[in-house]
Amino acid sequence: MKNISIIIPVYNESSNIRPMVEALHQVMAKTGYGYRVIFVDDGSTDQTLETIQQLAQCDTRVFYISFSRNFGHQNALKAGIDFAGGDAMISLDGDLQHPPELIPVLLEKWEQGYDIVYTRRRDEKGRDKFKRNTSNWFYRLMRRLSGLQMEPGIADFRLLSRRVADILGTFREQDLFLRGILKWMGFRQYAVDYTPGRRFSGQTKYSSRKMAKLALQGITSFSVKPLYISIILGIGFSALSLAYVPYIVWCVISGHAVAGWASTIMVIMFFGGMQMILLGIIGIYVGKIFIQSKQRPGYIIKETNMPEHVDNN
Ligand code: UDP
Ligand code: MG
């Protein structure tokens, strides 16, 4: 029998744990696969871990990996993939927004030979316009900068085959942006569209700030093109200032070369601001090199009941 690992990153989702497990049991029982449900507790501060532990005592299919603090959704997914085992793994959100009923479709595509079966969010009436628009802009920018064909609405609800997970396990990249990396990896990929459900309970853990951080991480870990902005702007402004020379010469010749304080300050401020922005962009990349050079792990596991992990220690 083939075994499927179901990976669920959770951060303060205590009231969603039981409904989630029940929904998964219902769906998976019909498929006939062996399976286990692995929660990755991303440093929750509520009763999430206790709820999972209680459940794990009477349900042998429930496992958990608990982080020492909040390391972020992408790192939680990576930990799940690193430790999951099984012939294939499926990751989904712990708030029932990724419909578990879609799992049999993902499995079917996997059986047909696809190594990565990912999902795209469609019909987003429930989502607020701001989130949808910013997400669409982001993917457009990402496509231009990275050259990867990333469609809008790609979700972290996906199936990965064993070999894809094994390859991912060798990655030591900080600031992992899975949606980009998986596109970049190749293999046969298949997209399934879905309509997101409503959050079962609790609030979104992705604030605008976290979204902006993820977007910036995605862009700067897939493209160095923003670094070229300075060269393009430099050339542009050099050309412009050259065009200014004849005007200055004319002013001197015609004898009214005084005044002009306001325009001088304007120019200084403009270029000052421009330099700040460009230094900031360079700074982000230098920071990435710094963080990466320290080779710190992306997450720290505090406790787990995963047998493989216990054996490893
Ligand atoms: N999540 C996490 N760590 C975080 C933020 C979120 O593990 O720092 C989990 C969260 O518990 C949920 C999933 O990632 O299972 C998606 O988060 P959420 O539903 O809050 O995002 P949204 O659906 O609003 O984009
Ligand atoms: Mg959600």
mmCIF file of C-alpha atoms and ligand atoms in Angstrom:
data_model
loop_
_atom_site.group_PDB
_atom_site.id
_atom_site.type_symbol
_atom_site.label_atom_id
_atom_site.label_comp_id
_atom_site.label_asym_id
_atom_site.label_seq_id
_atom_site.Cartn_x
_atom_site.Cartn_y
_atom_site.Cartn_z
ATOM 1 C CA MET A 1 0.000 0.000 0.000
ATOM 2 C CA LYS A 2 1.219 3.477 -0.823
ATOM 3 C CA ASN A 3 1.614 5.916 2.039
ATOM 4 C CA ILE A 4 0.682 9.563 1.931
ATOM 5 C CA SER A 5 1.877 12.188 4.400
ATOM 6 C CA ILE A 6 -0.381 15.147 4.978
ATOM 7 C CA ILE A 7 1.506 18.207 6.212
ATOM 8 C CA ILE A 8 -0.294 21.019 7.997
ATOM 9 C CA PRO A 9 1.586 24.086 9.252
ATOM 10 C CA VAL A 10 -0.319 25.608 12.151
ATOM 11 C CA TYR A 11 0.205 28.788 14.074
ATOM 12 C CA ASN A 12 -2.355 29.425 16.819
ATOM 13 C CA GLU A 13 -5.058 27.269 15.239
ATOM 14 C CA SER A 14 -6.193 25.326 18.333
ATOM 15 C CA SER A 15 -9.903 25.388 17.433
ATOM 16 C CA ASN A 16 -9.210 24.154 13.896
ATOM 17 C CA ILE A 17 -7.190 21.062 14.767
ATOM 18 C CA ARG A 18 -9.998 18.602 15.464
ATOM 19 C CA PRO A 19 -12.266 19.666 12.566
ATOM 20 C CA MET A 20 -9.241 19.440 10.292
ATOM 21 C CA VAL A 21 -8.352 15.905 11.361
ATOM 22 C CA GLU A 22 -11.973 14.772 11.060
ATOM 23 C CA ALA A 23 -12.269 16.195 7.557
ATOM 24 C CA LEU A 24 -9.041 14.474 6.530
ATOM 25 C CA HIS A 25 -10.119 11.101 7.955
ATOM 26 C CA GLN A 26 -13.347 11.325 6.006
ATOM 27 C CA VAL A 27 -11.636 12.090 2.739
ATOM 28 C CA MET A 28 -8.685 9.717 3.120
ATOM 29 C CA ALA A 29 -10.765 6.727 4.241
ATOM 30 C CA LYS A 30 -12.401 6.704 0.821
ATOM 31 C CA THR A 31 -9.096 6.740 -1.084
ATOM 32 C CA GLY A 32 -7.720 3.485 0.335
ATOM 33 C CA TYR A 33 -4.185 4.830 0.833
ATOM 34 C CA GLY A 34 -2.201 4.559 4.040
ATOM 35 C CA TYR A 35 -1.730 8.020 5.465
ATOM 36 C CA ARG A 36 -0.656 10.093 8.375
ATOM 37 C CA VAL A 37 -1.396 13.627 9.398
ATOM 38 C CA ILE A 38 1.633 15.678 10.427
ATOM 39 C CA PHE A 39 1.055 19.009 12.121
ATOM 40 C CA VAL A 40 3.944 21.435 12.127
ATOM 41 C CA ASP A 41 3.353 23.690 15.096
ATOM 42 C CA ASP A 42 5.066 26.954 14.184
ATOM 43 C CA GLY A 43 5.654 28.162 17.749
ATOM 44 C CA SER A 44 1.989 28.615 18.636
ATOM 45 C CA THR A 45 1.273 30.488 21.839
ATOM 46 C CA ASP A 46 -2.235 29.093 22.378
ATOM 47 C CA GLN A 47 -3.438 25.527 23.037
ATOM 48 C CA THR A 48 -2.540 24.277 19.550
ATOM 49 C CA LEU A 49 0.261 21.917 20.591
ATOM 50 C CA GLU A 50 -1.685 20.555 23.599
ATOM 51 C CA THR A 51 -4.702 19.868 21.383
ATOM 52 C CA ILE A 52 -2.559 17.971 18.894
ATOM 53 C CA GLN A 53 -0.817 15.991 21.639
ATOM 54 C CA GLN A 54 -4.127 14.958 23.170
ATOM 55 C CA LEU A 55 -5.351 13.860 19.799
ATOM 56 C CA ALA A 56 -2.134 11.970 19.043
ATOM 57 C CA GLN A 57 -2.594 9.873 22.187
ATOM 58 C CA CYS A 58 -5.712 8.188 20.864
ATOM 59 C CA ASP A 59 -5.202 8.642 17.141
ATOM 60 C CA THR A 60 -2.146 6.793 15.829
ATOM 61 C CA ARG A 61 -2.283 8.648 12.531
ATOM 62 C CA VAL A 62 -1.647 12.041 14.109
ATOM 63 C CA PHE A 63 1.931 13.304 14.404
ATOM 64 C CA TYR A 64 3.469 16.624 15.224
ATOM 65 C CA ILE A 65 6.682 18.578 14.883
ATOM 66 C CA SER A 66 6.831 21.559 17.232
ATOM 67 C CA PHE A 67 9.165 24.521 16.672
ATOM 68 C CA SER A 68 10.979 26.336 19.456
ATOM 69 C CA ARG A 69 9.434 29.609 18.247
ATOM 70 C CA ASN A 70 7.604 31.055 15.243
ATOM 71 C CA PHE A 71 9.790 30.495 12.177
ATOM 72 C CA GLY A 72 7.165 31.301 9.569
ATOM 73 C CA HIS A 73 4.862 29.338 7.303
ATOM 74 C CA GLN A 74 7.481 28.556 4.610
ATOM 75 C CA ASN A 75 9.908 27.088 7.129
ATOM 76 C CA ALA A 76 7.095 25.069 8.679
ATOM 77 C CA LEU A 77 6.297 23.611 5.258
ATOM 78 C CA LYS A 78 9.970 22.841 4.690
ATOM 79 C CA ALA A 79 10.226 20.996 8.031
ATOM 80 C CA GLY A 80 7.151 18.972 7.109
ATOM 81 C CA ILE A 81 8.656 18.030 3.765
ATOM 82 C CA ASP A 82 12.028 17.212 5.365
ATOM 83 C CA PHE A 83 10.557 14.754 7.864
ATOM 84 C CA ALA A 84 7.345 13.521 6.329
ATOM 85 C CA GLY A 85 8.362 10.245 4.697
ATOM 86 C CA GLY A 86 5.834 8.365 2.594
ATOM 87 C CA ASP A 87 5.452 7.962 -1.172
ATOM 88 C CA ALA A 88 3.910 11.379 -1.631
ATOM 89 C CA MET A 89 3.072 14.318 0.558
ATOM 90 C CA ILE A 90 0.300 16.845 0.518
ATOM 91 C CA SER A 91 0.526 20.194 2.279
ATOM 92 C CA LEU A 92 -2.474 22.280 3.184
ATOM 93 C CA ASP A 93 -3.444 25.126 5.508
ATOM 94 C CA GLY A 94 -4.793 24.333 8.949
ATOM 95 C CA ASP A 95 -7.883 26.522 8.680
ATOM 96 C CA LEU A 96 -9.890 24.444 6.168
ATOM 97 C CA GLN A 97 -9.507 27.111 3.478
ATOM 98 C CA HIS A 98 -7.823 24.511 1.314
ATOM 99 C CA PRO A 99 -10.666 22.051 0.708
ATOM 100 C CA PRO A 100 -9.614 18.534 1.786
ATOM 101 C CA GLU A 101 -12.178 17.173 -0.702
ATOM 102 C CA LEU A 102 -9.696 18.039 -3.439
ATOM 103 C CA ILE A 103 -7.106 15.585 -2.136
ATOM 104 C CA PRO A 104 -8.379 12.622 -4.210
ATOM 105 C CA VAL A 105 -7.947 14.759 -7.352
ATOM 106 C CA LEU A 106 -4.354 15.549 -6.424
ATOM 107 C CA LEU A 107 -3.693 11.860 -5.769
ATOM 108 C CA GLU A 108 -5.204 10.866 -9.087
ATOM 109 C CA LYS A 109 -2.886 13.228 -10.963
ATOM 110 C CA TRP A 110 0.071 11.898 -9.011
ATOM 111 C CA GLU A 111 -0.860 8.338 -10.034
ATOM 112 C CA GLN A 112 -0.920 9.591 -13.624
ATOM 113 C CA GLY A 113 2.751 10.467 -13.289
ATOM 114 C CA TYR A 114 2.889 14.093 -12.208
ATOM 115 C CA ASP A 115 5.566 14.844 -9.621
ATOM 116 C CA ILE A 116 4.140 18.174 -8.510
ATOM 117 C CA VAL A 117 0.395 18.743 -8.385
ATOM 118 C CA TYR A 118 -0.249 22.290 -7.241
ATOM 119 C CA THR A 119 -3.429 24.281 -6.857
ATOM 120 C CA ARG A 120 -4.592 27.710 -7.962
ATOM 121 C CA ARG A 121 -7.118 29.788 -6.118
ATOM 122 C CA ARG A 122 -10.101 30.763 -8.236
ATOM 123 C CA ASP A 123 -13.289 32.748 -7.587
ATOM 124 C CA GLU A 124 -12.034 34.777 -4.751
ATOM 125 C CA LYS A 125 -15.244 36.556 -3.844
ATOM 126 C CA GLY A 126 -14.628 35.800 -0.196
ATOM 127 C CA ARG A 127 -11.211 37.437 -0.180
ATOM 128 C CA ASP A 128 -10.842 41.120 0.205
ATOM 129 C CA LYS A 129 -9.999 43.084 -2.901
ATOM 130 C CA PHE A 130 -6.797 44.470 -1.484
ATOM 131 C CA LYS A 131 -5.286 41.036 -0.923
ATOM 132 C CA ARG A 132 -6.330 39.851 -4.371
ATOM 133 C CA ASN A 133 -4.973 42.912 -6.193
ATOM 134 C CA THR A 134 -1.663 42.990 -4.381
ATOM 135 C CA SER A 135 -1.287 39.264 -5.002
ATOM 136 C CA ASN A 136 -1.931 39.734 -8.735
ATOM 137 C CA TRP A 137 0.600 42.576 -9.003
ATOM 138 C CA PHE A 138 3.115 40.518 -7.150
ATOM 139 C CA TYR A 139 2.860 37.570 -9.518
ATOM 140 C CA ARG A 140 3.091 39.840 -12.556
ATOM 141 C CA LEU A 141 6.260 41.426 -11.189
ATOM 142 C CA MET A 142 7.631 38.048 -10.207
ATOM 143 C CA ARG A 143 7.104 36.692 -13.730
ATOM 144 C CA ARG A 144 8.967 39.625 -15.260
ATOM 145 C CA LEU A 145 11.850 39.519 -12.837
ATOM 146 C CA SER A 146 12.396 35.804 -12.409
ATOM 147 C CA GLY A 147 11.360 34.552 -15.835
ATOM 148 C CA LEU A 148 9.373 31.765 -14.126
ATOM 149 C CA GLN A 149 5.836 31.230 -15.353
ATOM 150 C CA MET A 150 4.163 31.747 -12.004
ATOM 151 C CA GLU A 151 0.400 32.009 -12.319
ATOM 152 C CA PRO A 152 -1.558 34.221 -9.942
ATOM 153 C CA GLY A 153 -3.260 32.424 -7.094
ATOM 154 C CA ILE A 154 -0.752 29.594 -6.655
ATOM 155 C CA ALA A 155 -1.341 28.248 -3.171
ATOM 156 C CA ASP A 156 0.713 26.254 -0.695
ATOM 157 C CA PHE A 157 -1.834 23.452 -1.142
ATOM 158 C CA ARG A 158 -0.003 20.857 -3.212
ATOM 159 C CA LEU A 159 1.184 17.319 -3.650
ATOM 160 C CA LEU A 160 4.868 16.465 -3.985
ATOM 161 C CA SER A 161 6.260 13.106 -5.025
ATOM 162 C CA ARG A 162 8.942 11.369 -3.001
ATOM 163 C CA ARG A 163 11.736 12.322 -5.392
ATOM 164 C CA VAL A 164 10.803 16.003 -5.385
ATOM 165 C CA ALA A 165 10.764 15.997 -1.575
ATOM 166 C CA ASP A 166 14.159 14.274 -1.492
ATOM 167 C CA ILE A 167 15.636 16.951 -3.733
ATOM 168 C CA LEU A 168 14.081 19.720 -1.646
ATOM 169 C CA GLY A 169 15.633 18.095 1.413
ATOM 170 C CA THR A 170 19.102 18.849 0.018
ATOM 171 C CA PHE A 171 18.371 22.594 -0.286
ATOM 172 C CA ARG A 172 20.091 24.721 2.317
ATOM 173 C CA GLU A 173 18.535 27.963 1.134
ATOM 174 C CA GLN A 174 17.403 30.532 3.667
ATOM 175 C CA ASP A 175 14.215 32.519 3.061
ATOM 176 C CA LEU A 176 12.727 29.666 1.139
ATOM 177 C CA PHE A 177 10.002 30.671 -1.302
ATOM 178 C CA LEU A 178 8.485 27.292 -2.148
ATOM 179 C CA ARG A 179 6.096 28.510 -4.844
ATOM 180 C CA GLY A 180 9.049 29.795 -6.821
ATOM 181 C CA ILE A 181 11.443 26.947 -6.108
ATOM 182 C CA LEU A 182 8.983 24.278 -7.149
ATOM 183 C CA LYS A 183 8.302 26.038 -10.464
ATOM 184 C CA TRP A 184 12.017 26.340 -10.972
ATOM 185 C CA MET A 185 12.580 22.606 -10.274
ATOM 186 C CA GLY A 186 10.775 21.399 -13.347
ATOM 187 C CA PHE A 187 9.405 17.812 -13.568
ATOM 188 C CA ARG A 188 5.881 17.214 -14.753
ATOM 189 C CA GLN A 189 3.584 19.619 -12.972
ATOM 190 C CA TYR A 190 -0.168 19.845 -12.998
ATOM 191 C CA ALA A 191 -2.390 22.673 -11.783
ATOM 192 C CA VAL A 192 -5.780 22.087 -10.162
ATOM 193 C CA ASP A 193 -8.122 25.038 -9.624
ATOM 194 C CA TYR A 194 -10.070 25.379 -6.412
ATOM 195 C CA THR A 195 -12.366 27.786 -4.674
ATOM 196 C CA PRO A 196 -11.122 28.689 -1.213
ATOM 197 C CA GLY A 197 -13.437 27.990 1.672
ATOM 198 C CA ARG A 198 -13.956 30.384 4.515
ATOM 199 C CA ARG A 199 -11.544 30.273 7.399
ATOM 200 C CA PHE A 200 -13.137 27.735 9.789
ATOM 201 C CA SER A 201 -12.216 29.629 12.931
ATOM 202 C CA GLY A 202 -9.743 32.221 14.156
ATOM 203 C CA GLN A 203 -8.109 35.028 12.229
ATOM 204 C CA THR A 204 -5.628 35.161 9.382
ATOM 205 C CA LYS A 205 -2.009 34.865 10.521
ATOM 206 C CA TYR A 206 -0.793 36.624 7.407
ATOM 207 C CA SER A 207 -0.831 40.322 8.167
ATOM 208 C CA SER A 208 -0.103 42.829 5.383
ATOM 209 C CA ARG A 209 3.373 43.076 6.806
ATOM 210 C CA LYS A 210 3.976 39.335 6.583
ATOM 211 C CA MET A 211 2.612 39.343 3.021
ATOM 212 C CA ALA A 212 4.957 42.167 2.004
ATOM 213 C CA LYS A 213 7.847 40.301 3.586
ATOM 214 C CA LEU A 214 7.002 37.123 1.699
ATOM 215 C CA ALA A 215 6.723 39.091 -1.567
ATOM 216 C CA LEU A 216 10.101 40.750 -1.047
ATOM 217 C CA GLN A 217 11.631 37.405 -0.110
ATOM 218 C CA GLY A 218 10.176 35.836 -3.228
ATOM 219 C CA ILE A 219 11.502 38.521 -5.525
ATOM 220 C CA THR A 220 14.955 38.898 -4.054
ATOM 221 C CA SER A 221 15.563 35.167 -3.782
ATOM 222 C CA PHE A 222 14.698 34.632 -7.433
ATOM 223 C CA SER A 223 16.068 37.622 -9.239
ATOM 224 C CA VAL A 224 19.038 39.947 -9.123
ATOM 225 C CA LYS A 225 17.426 42.219 -11.683
ATOM 226 C CA PRO A 226 16.496 44.888 -9.107
ATOM 227 C CA LEU A 227 20.247 45.448 -8.723
ATOM 228 C CA TYR A 228 20.376 46.600 -12.342
ATOM 229 C CA ILE A 229 17.923 49.398 -11.602
ATOM 230 C CA SER A 230 20.823 51.523 -10.366
ATOM 231 C CA ILE A 231 22.738 51.105 -13.608
ATOM 232 C CA ILE A 232 19.720 51.972 -15.740
ATOM 233 C CA LEU A 233 18.875 55.003 -13.598
ATOM 234 C CA GLY A 234 22.524 56.074 -13.537
ATOM 235 C CA ILE A 235 22.728 56.041 -17.317
ATOM 236 C CA GLY A 236 19.394 57.817 -17.606
ATOM 237 C CA PHE A 237 20.300 60.626 -15.251
ATOM 238 C CA SER A 238 23.799 61.054 -16.672
ATOM 239 C CA ALA A 239 22.209 61.572 -20.074
ATOM 240 C CA LEU A 240 19.758 64.051 -18.601
ATOM 241 C CA SER A 241 22.449 66.049 -16.856
ATOM 242 C CA LEU A 242 24.476 66.159 -20.045
ATOM 243 C CA ALA A 243 21.491 67.736 -21.717
ATOM 244 C CA TYR A 244 21.594 70.355 -18.967
ATOM 245 C CA VAL A 245 25.097 71.551 -19.905
ATOM 246 C CA PRO A 246 24.107 73.678 -22.927
ATOM 247 C CA TYR A 247 21.554 75.431 -20.734
ATOM 248 C CA ILE A 248 24.188 76.297 -18.100
ATOM 249 C CA VAL A 249 26.545 77.541 -20.803
ATOM 250 C CA TRP A 250 23.766 79.715 -22.190
ATOM 251 C CA CYS A 251 23.070 81.128 -18.705
ATOM 252 C CA VAL A 252 26.731 82.052 -18.227
ATOM 253 C CA ILE A 253 26.979 83.657 -21.652
ATOM 254 C CA SER A 254 23.783 85.655 -21.263
ATOM 255 C CA GLY A 255 24.986 86.797 -17.798
ATOM 256 C CA HIS A 256 22.179 85.692 -15.419
ATOM 257 C CA ALA A 257 23.888 82.695 -13.788
ATOM 258 C CA VAL A 258 22.923 83.534 -10.192
ATOM 259 C CA ALA A 259 19.784 82.467 -8.251
ATOM 260 C CA GLY A 260 18.683 78.848 -8.638
ATOM 261 C CA TRP A 261 18.863 77.887 -4.960
ATOM 262 C CA ALA A 262 15.513 76.074 -5.051
ATOM 263 C CA SER A 263 16.394 74.002 -8.074
ATOM 264 C CA THR A 264 19.751 73.026 -6.538
ATOM 265 C CA ILE A 265 18.137 71.785 -3.363
ATOM 266 C CA MET A 266 15.540 69.897 -5.385
ATOM 267 C CA VAL A 267 18.195 68.115 -7.365
ATOM 268 C CA ILE A 268 20.177 67.240 -4.234
ATOM 269 C CA MET A 269 17.086 65.884 -2.505
ATOM 270 C CA PHE A 270 16.039 63.894 -5.507
ATOM 271 C CA PHE A 271 19.377 62.226 -5.928
ATOM 272 C CA GLY A 272 19.718 61.756 -2.189
ATOM 273 C CA GLY A 273 16.434 59.860 -2.127
ATOM 274 C CA MET A 274 17.369 57.858 -5.175
ATOM 275 C CA GLN A 275 20.643 56.791 -3.600
ATOM 276 C CA MET A 276 18.885 55.708 -0.430
ATOM 277 C CA ILE A 277 16.532 53.490 -2.402
ATOM 278 C CA LEU A 278 19.322 51.915 -4.393
ATOM 279 C CA LEU A 279 21.483 51.367 -1.330
ATOM 280 C CA GLY A 280 18.467 49.741 0.280
ATOM 281 C CA ILE A 281 18.113 47.320 -2.623
ATOM 282 C CA ILE A 282 21.795 46.444 -2.493
ATOM 283 C CA GLY A 283 21.490 46.149 1.287
ATOM 284 C CA ILE A 284 18.775 43.494 0.985
ATOM 285 C CA TYR A 285 21.026 41.322 -1.138
ATOM 286 C CA VAL A 286 24.069 41.870 1.062
ATOM 287 C CA GLY A 287 21.894 40.938 4.040
ATOM 288 C CA LYS A 288 20.898 37.741 2.270
ATOM 289 C CA ILE A 289 24.528 36.833 1.707
ATOM 290 C CA PHE A 290 25.253 37.555 5.359
ATOM 291 C CA ILE A 291 22.400 35.404 6.660
ATOM 292 C CA GLN A 292 23.167 32.595 4.235
ATOM 293 C CA SER A 293 26.876 32.623 5.075
ATOM 294 C CA LYS A 294 26.060 31.778 8.674
ATOM 295 C CA GLN A 295 24.354 28.584 7.525
ATOM 296 C CA ARG A 296 21.840 28.622 10.328
ATOM 297 C CA PRO A 297 18.999 26.145 10.087
ATOM 298 C CA GLY A 298 15.695 27.560 8.883
ATOM 299 C CA TYR A 299 13.902 26.152 11.933
ATOM 300 C CA ILE A 300 14.559 24.530 15.298
ATOM 301 C CA ILE A 301 12.483 21.591 16.470
ATOM 302 C CA LYS A 302 11.580 21.621 20.142
ATOM 303 C CA GLU A 303 9.710 18.326 20.290
ATOM 304 C CA THR A 304 8.105 15.800 18.015
ATOM 305 C CA ASN A 305 6.540 12.354 18.047
ATOM 306 C CA MET A 306 7.789 11.469 14.570
ATOM 307 C CA PRO A 307 9.494 8.065 14.933
ATOM 308 C CA GLU A 308 12.089 8.761 12.199
ATOM 309 C CA HIS A 309 13.179 11.912 13.911
ATOM 310 C CA VAL A 310 13.548 10.257 17.280
ATOM 311 C CA ASP A 311 15.682 7.540 15.613
ATOM 312 C CA ASN A 312 17.903 10.178 14.071
ATOM 313 C CA ASN A 313 18.868 11.629 17.397
HETATM 314 N N1 UDP B 1 0.966 29.855 9.495
HETATM 315 C C1 UDP B 1 2.151 29.400 10.076
HETATM 316 N N2 UDP B 1 3.064 30.316 10.529
HETATM 317 C C2 UDP B 1 2.871 31.661 10.426
HETATM 318 C C3 UDP B 1 1.666 32.122 9.794
HETATM 319 C C4 UDP B 1 0.747 31.184 9.351
HETATM 320 O O1 UDP B 1 2.370 28.195 10.178
HETATM 321 O O2 UDP B 1 3.727 32.430 10.855
HETATM 322 C C5 UDP B 1 -0.044 28.873 9.035
HETATM 323 C C6 UDP B 1 -1.461 29.103 9.534
HETATM 324 O O3 UDP B 1 -1.675 28.503 10.788
HETATM 325 C C7 UDP B 1 -2.291 28.477 8.441
HETATM 326 C C8 UDP B 1 -1.455 28.713 7.194
HETATM 327 O O4 UDP B 1 -0.122 28.978 7.638
HETATM 328 O O5 UDP B 1 -2.441 27.075 8.621
HETATM 329 C C9 UDP B 1 -1.990 29.859 6.364
HETATM 330 O O6 UDP B 1 -2.138 31.005 7.158
HETATM 331 P P1 UDP B 1 -3.451 31.898 7.135
HETATM 332 O O7 UDP B 1 -4.678 31.054 6.983
HETATM 333 O O8 UDP B 1 -3.421 32.755 8.338
HETATM 334 O O9 UDP B 1 -3.204 32.775 5.818
HETATM 335 P P2 UDP B 1 -4.312 33.246 4.736
HETATM 336 O O10 UDP B 1 -5.111 32.042 4.367
HETATM 337 O O11 UDP B 1 -5.122 34.287 5.420
HETATM 338 O O12 UDP B 1 -3.484 33.782 3.605
HETATM 339 MG MG MG B 2 -6.118 30.857 5.689
#
